[in-house]
Short mmCIF file of C-alpha atoms and ligand atoms in Angstrom, two decimals:
data_model
loop_
_atom_site.label_atom_id
_atom_site.label_comp_id
_atom_site.label_asym_id
_atom_site.label_seq_id
_atom_site.Cartn_x
_atom_site.Cartn_y
_atom_site.Cartn_z
CA MET A 1 -15.30 22.07 5.69
CA GLY A 2 -17.62 19.01 6.23
CA LYS A 3 -18.10 17.27 9.34
CA ILE A 4 -15.07 15.22 10.53
CA ARG A 5 -16.12 11.66 11.46
CA LEU A 6 -14.80 10.34 14.74
CA GLY A 7 -13.82 6.83 15.05
CA VAL A 8 -13.28 5.45 18.48
CA ASN A 9 -10.66 2.78 19.14
CA ILE A 10 -11.73 0.73 22.03
CA ASP A 11 -8.65 -1.78 22.05
CA HIS A 12 -7.54 -0.53 25.44
CA VAL A 13 -10.64 -1.58 27.16
CA ALA A 14 -9.62 -5.13 26.12
CA THR A 15 -6.02 -4.32 27.35
CA VAL A 16 -7.40 -3.59 30.84
CA ARG A 17 -9.37 -6.76 30.79
CA ASN A 18 -6.77 -9.00 29.57
CA ALA A 19 -4.26 -7.55 32.34
CA ARG A 20 -6.04 -9.69 34.72
CA GLY A 21 -7.39 -12.46 32.52
CA GLU A 22 -10.94 -11.61 33.57
CA ASN A 23 -14.08 -11.13 31.34
CA TYR A 24 -14.49 -7.36 32.30
CA PRO A 25 -14.50 -4.60 31.31
CA LYS A 26 -16.26 -5.76 28.33
CA PRO A 27 -15.14 -4.13 24.90
CA ILE A 28 -18.75 -4.63 23.54
CA ASN A 29 -20.03 -2.24 26.35
CA ALA A 30 -17.45 0.47 25.41
CA ALA A 31 -18.48 0.01 21.67
CA LEU A 32 -22.21 0.51 22.62
CA ILE A 33 -21.57 3.61 24.72
CA ALA A 34 -19.41 5.04 21.87
CA GLN A 35 -22.25 4.51 19.53
CA ARG A 36 -24.66 6.21 21.93
CA SER A 37 -22.37 8.99 22.60
CA GLY A 38 -21.76 10.22 19.06
CA ALA A 39 -19.02 8.07 17.68
CA ASP A 40 -19.44 7.64 13.80
CA SER A 41 -17.49 4.33 14.00
CA VAL A 42 -15.89 2.03 16.30
CA THR A 43 -12.37 0.78 15.59
CA ILE A 44 -10.67 -2.49 16.85
CA HIS A 45 -7.41 -3.90 15.92
CA LEU A 46 -7.39 -7.69 15.82
CA ARG A 47 -3.78 -8.56 16.27
CA GLU A 48 -2.07 -11.68 15.19
CA ASP A 49 -1.23 -12.48 19.02
CA ARG A 50 -4.66 -11.27 20.16
CA ARG A 51 -3.21 -9.13 22.94
CA HIS A 52 -6.22 -6.93 23.29
CA ILE A 53 -9.31 -7.61 21.21
CA ASN A 54 -10.05 -11.36 20.32
CA ASP A 55 -12.18 -13.10 17.96
CA LYS A 56 -15.15 -13.42 20.36
CA ASP A 57 -15.08 -9.60 20.83
CA LEU A 58 -15.05 -9.14 17.03
CA LYS A 59 -18.13 -11.53 16.48
CA GLU A 60 -20.01 -9.85 19.35
CA ILE A 61 -19.21 -6.17 18.34
CA ARG A 62 -20.03 -7.00 14.72
CA LYS A 63 -23.27 -8.49 15.60
CA LYS A 64 -24.55 -5.71 17.96
CA LEU A 65 -23.01 -2.65 16.68
CA LYS A 66 -25.23 -0.39 14.36
CA ILE A 67 -22.59 2.16 13.30
CA PRO A 68 -19.75 1.07 11.13
CA LEU A 69 -17.09 -1.14 12.57
CA ASN A 70 -13.54 -0.39 11.45
CA LEU A 71 -11.37 -3.44 11.83
CA GLU A 72 -7.51 -2.99 11.73
CA ILE A 73 -5.72 -5.97 10.22
CA ALA A 74 -2.40 -6.95 9.25
CA ALA A 75 -1.89 -8.05 5.59
CA THR A 76 -2.04 -11.91 6.17
CA ASN A 77 -4.34 -14.58 4.80
CA GLU A 78 -5.65 -15.27 8.39
CA MET A 79 -6.80 -11.78 8.93
CA LEU A 80 -8.25 -11.65 5.32
CA SER A 81 -10.43 -14.60 5.81
CA ILE A 82 -11.66 -13.34 9.21
CA ALA A 83 -12.54 -9.91 7.67
CA LEU A 84 -14.17 -11.44 4.62
CA LYS A 85 -16.22 -13.98 6.83
CA ARG A 86 -17.42 -11.10 9.10
CA LYS A 87 -18.14 -8.76 6.19
CA VAL A 88 -16.76 -5.83 8.17
CA PRO A 89 -17.86 -2.43 6.65
CA PHE A 90 -14.50 -0.62 7.14
CA ILE A 91 -11.14 -2.18 6.86
CA CYS A 92 -7.76 -0.47 7.63
CA ILE A 93 -4.60 -2.51 6.71
CA VAL A 94 -1.93 -1.87 9.08
CA PRO A 95 1.74 -3.08 9.68
CA GLU A 96 2.29 -5.30 12.68
CA LYS A 97 5.26 -6.46 14.52
CA ARG A 98 5.01 -8.92 17.36
CA LYS A 99 7.33 -6.98 19.67
CA GLU A 100 6.09 -3.51 19.13
CA ILE A 101 3.98 -1.70 21.87
CA THR A 102 1.75 -0.04 19.36
CA THR A 103 1.65 0.31 15.58
CA GLU A 104 5.07 2.06 14.91
CA GLY A 105 4.98 3.25 11.42
CA GLY A 106 3.01 3.17 8.29
CA LEU A 107 2.68 0.08 5.99
CA ASN A 108 5.60 -0.61 3.62
CA LEU A 109 3.61 -0.51 0.32
CA SER A 110 6.33 -2.23 -1.77
CA TYR A 111 6.58 -5.22 0.40
CA ARG A 112 4.56 -8.10 -1.25
CA ARG A 113 2.85 -5.47 -3.18
CA ASN A 114 1.03 -8.03 -5.52
CA PHE A 115 -0.37 -9.79 -2.22
CA LEU A 116 -1.41 -6.46 -0.80
CA LYS A 117 -3.26 -5.60 -3.96
CA LYS A 118 -5.06 -9.08 -3.92
CA ILE A 119 -6.14 -8.55 -0.33
CA ILE A 120 -7.58 -4.98 -1.23
CA THR A 121 -9.50 -6.28 -4.20
CA LYS A 122 -10.99 -9.13 -2.25
CA LEU A 123 -12.11 -6.86 0.56
CA LYS A 124 -13.45 -4.43 -1.85
CA ASN A 125 -15.48 -7.14 -3.83
CA ASN A 126 -16.78 -8.01 -0.32
CA GLN A 127 -18.25 -4.53 -0.03
CA SER A 128 -15.75 -3.26 2.54
CA ARG A 129 -14.29 0.20 2.43
CA VAL A 130 -10.44 -0.24 2.39
CA SER A 131 -7.97 1.98 4.00
CA LEU A 132 -4.15 1.77 4.15
CA PHE A 133 -2.43 3.22 7.36
CA ILE A 134 0.66 5.14 5.73
CA GLU A 135 3.24 7.61 6.68
CA PRO A 136 2.64 11.02 5.64
CA ASN A 137 4.62 11.08 2.40
CA LEU A 138 3.64 11.64 -1.21
CA ARG A 139 5.06 8.43 -2.60
CA ASP A 140 2.83 6.38 -0.17
CA ILE A 141 -0.19 8.52 -1.22
CA LYS A 142 0.36 7.75 -4.93
CA SER A 143 1.11 4.18 -4.11
CA SER A 144 -2.16 3.81 -2.27
CA LYS A 145 -4.07 5.14 -5.19
CA GLU A 146 -2.24 2.68 -7.56
CA LEU A 147 -3.31 -0.05 -5.08
CA ASN A 148 -6.83 1.03 -5.63
CA ALA A 149 -7.41 1.66 -1.87
CA ASP A 150 -10.58 3.76 -1.04
CA CYS A 151 -8.92 5.55 1.63
CA VAL A 152 -5.55 6.38 3.52
CA GLU A 153 -5.08 6.82 7.16
CA ILE A 154 -2.08 8.90 7.81
CA HIS A 155 0.03 8.01 10.70
CA THR A 156 0.08 11.03 13.05
CA GLY A 157 2.34 9.48 15.78
CA ARG A 158 5.45 11.69 15.24
CA PHE A 159 3.40 14.84 14.86
CA CYS A 160 1.45 14.07 18.25
CA ASN A 161 4.59 13.24 19.81
CA LEU A 162 6.16 16.65 19.07
CA VAL A 163 2.91 18.41 20.10
CA ASN A 164 2.89 16.51 23.47
CA LYS A 165 6.50 17.23 24.11
CA LYS A 166 5.95 20.99 23.24
CA LYS A 167 8.50 20.76 20.41
CA ASP A 168 8.37 22.24 17.16
CA TYR A 169 5.93 20.23 14.86
CA LYS A 170 5.78 22.67 11.88
CA PHE A 171 7.74 20.24 9.60
CA GLU A 172 5.61 17.29 10.51
CA LEU A 173 2.28 19.38 10.14
CA LYS A 174 3.62 20.42 6.69
CA LYS A 175 4.21 16.85 5.75
CA ILE A 176 0.79 15.92 6.80
CA LYS A 177 -0.83 18.87 5.00
CA ASN A 178 0.83 17.98 1.78
CA ALA A 179 -0.25 14.34 1.96
CA VAL A 180 -3.77 15.22 2.79
CA LYS A 181 -3.87 17.57 -0.24
CA LEU A 182 -2.43 15.09 -2.69
CA GLY A 183 -4.77 12.44 -1.35
CA ASN A 184 -7.68 14.62 -2.03
CA ILE A 185 -6.45 15.59 -5.47
CA LEU A 186 -6.17 11.73 -6.32
CA GLY A 187 -9.79 11.03 -5.08
CA LEU A 188 -8.66 9.20 -1.85
CA GLU A 189 -10.56 9.70 1.25
CA VAL A 190 -8.00 10.87 3.88
CA HIS A 191 -8.16 9.78 7.48
CA ALA A 192 -5.71 10.42 10.50
CA GLY A 193 -4.80 8.53 13.52
CA HIS A 194 -2.29 7.47 16.20
CA GLY A 195 -1.47 9.28 19.32
CA LEU A 196 -4.07 11.99 19.04
CA THR A 197 -4.91 13.92 22.01
CA TYR A 198 -7.38 16.97 22.59
CA GLU A 199 -4.59 19.25 21.51
CA SER A 200 -3.21 17.46 18.42
CA ALA A 201 -6.76 16.69 17.27
CA LYS A 202 -7.55 20.39 17.42
CA ILE A 203 -4.62 21.29 15.33
CA LEU A 204 -5.25 18.64 12.71
CA SER A 205 -9.01 19.35 12.63
CA ARG A 206 -7.97 22.77 11.01
CA VAL A 207 -6.22 20.74 8.07
CA SER A 208 -8.71 20.97 5.27
CA GLY A 209 -9.44 17.56 3.67
CA ILE A 210 -9.27 15.19 6.63
CA LYS A 211 -12.55 13.24 6.77
CA GLU A 212 -12.02 10.91 9.78
CA PHE A 213 -10.04 10.60 12.93
CA ASN A 214 -9.42 7.36 14.71
CA ILE A 215 -8.52 7.85 18.33
CA GLY A 216 -7.90 5.31 21.03
CA HIS A 217 -5.30 5.50 23.74
CA PHE A 218 -5.63 8.90 25.01
CA LEU A 219 -9.43 8.74 24.72
CA ILE A 220 -9.63 5.62 26.76
CA GLY A 221 -7.21 7.02 29.19
CA GLU A 222 -9.22 10.25 29.77
CA SER A 223 -12.38 8.26 30.19
CA ILE A 224 -10.98 6.84 33.45
CA PHE A 225 -11.41 10.42 34.83
CA ASN A 226 -14.54 11.77 33.00
CA GLY A 227 -16.26 8.79 31.40
CA LEU A 228 -16.49 7.55 27.86
CA ARG A 229 -19.44 9.59 26.98
CA PHE A 230 -18.05 12.87 28.20
CA THR A 231 -14.65 12.32 26.50
CA ILE A 232 -16.16 11.38 23.09
CA LYS A 233 -18.53 14.42 23.33
CA LYS A 234 -15.32 16.59 24.02
CA PHE A 235 -13.57 15.20 21.13
CA ARG A 236 -16.56 15.60 18.99
CA LYS A 237 -16.76 19.36 19.83
CA ILE A 238 -13.11 19.65 19.12
CA ILE A 239 -13.09 18.25 15.76
CA LYS A 240 -16.43 19.58 14.31
N1 PXP B 301 -5.23 4.18 13.68
C1 PXP B 301 -4.43 3.16 13.40
C2 PXP B 301 -4.30 2.56 12.20
C3 PXP B 301 -3.86 2.60 14.62
O1 PXP B 301 -3.30 1.35 14.47
C4 PXP B 301 -4.15 3.07 15.93
C5 PXP B 301 -3.50 2.24 17.00
O2 PXP B 301 -4.07 0.96 17.18
C6 PXP B 301 -4.97 4.14 15.96
C7 PXP B 301 -5.39 4.83 15.00
C8 PXP B 301 -5.19 4.79 17.31
O3 PXP B 301 -4.01 5.23 17.98
P1 PXP B 301 -4.04 5.72 19.50
O4 PXP B 301 -4.48 4.55 20.29
O5 PXP B 301 -2.65 6.13 19.75
O6 PXP B 301 -5.13 6.87 19.56
#
């Protein structure tokens, strides 16, 4: 099994900053520490309401980061034009609801399908690698292939929740395994993310065919106690 890439999501550094309306802690500093600590990419989600990362963060991180930036965006014209303008190397299209605390589920791939297809084509023509954040089901894997995405990121939230609560996660794990398998058969690069902790990342790192993890909330939380560098290195070891 090849090396699994680690994408470090630094949105919650901005959450802490924005809680007080100050200009610290700076997301760019977290991005550069992540880069120095062995992250393969840095992930940020530019939300419509700019509740964590804002346009200035994106500009600064895009300019200074040497490893690939993975920008999560909703499928809107505004986000498309920002992603095109900044020529972001990795794009992950995610669903977005204003009132949600975090991204609650995978994309609905049949909603405004032609528009989604148009966005994917434009981003790919702009040299971005395009990923779709989807639920672990076979229909969405096939649909992502039809939409000509390069990658899918499987929403691992439900699985991670069961692991955290020490409940039976076998069924969810099976769904993820089946989705990963089909994704690989169809030639999609398969990623996983949402809610990952040391424990759930370890379990999923044994699923053959997952090429990238994107991890944020738990990782930033652990960094309060052990530092970003230590936490990233520990995740690196776990998913190797
Ligand atoms: N991947 C995607 C597509 C996401 O939307 C998120 C949450 O922003 C994550 C990964 C990271 O999830 P978490 O912060 O729970 O680790």
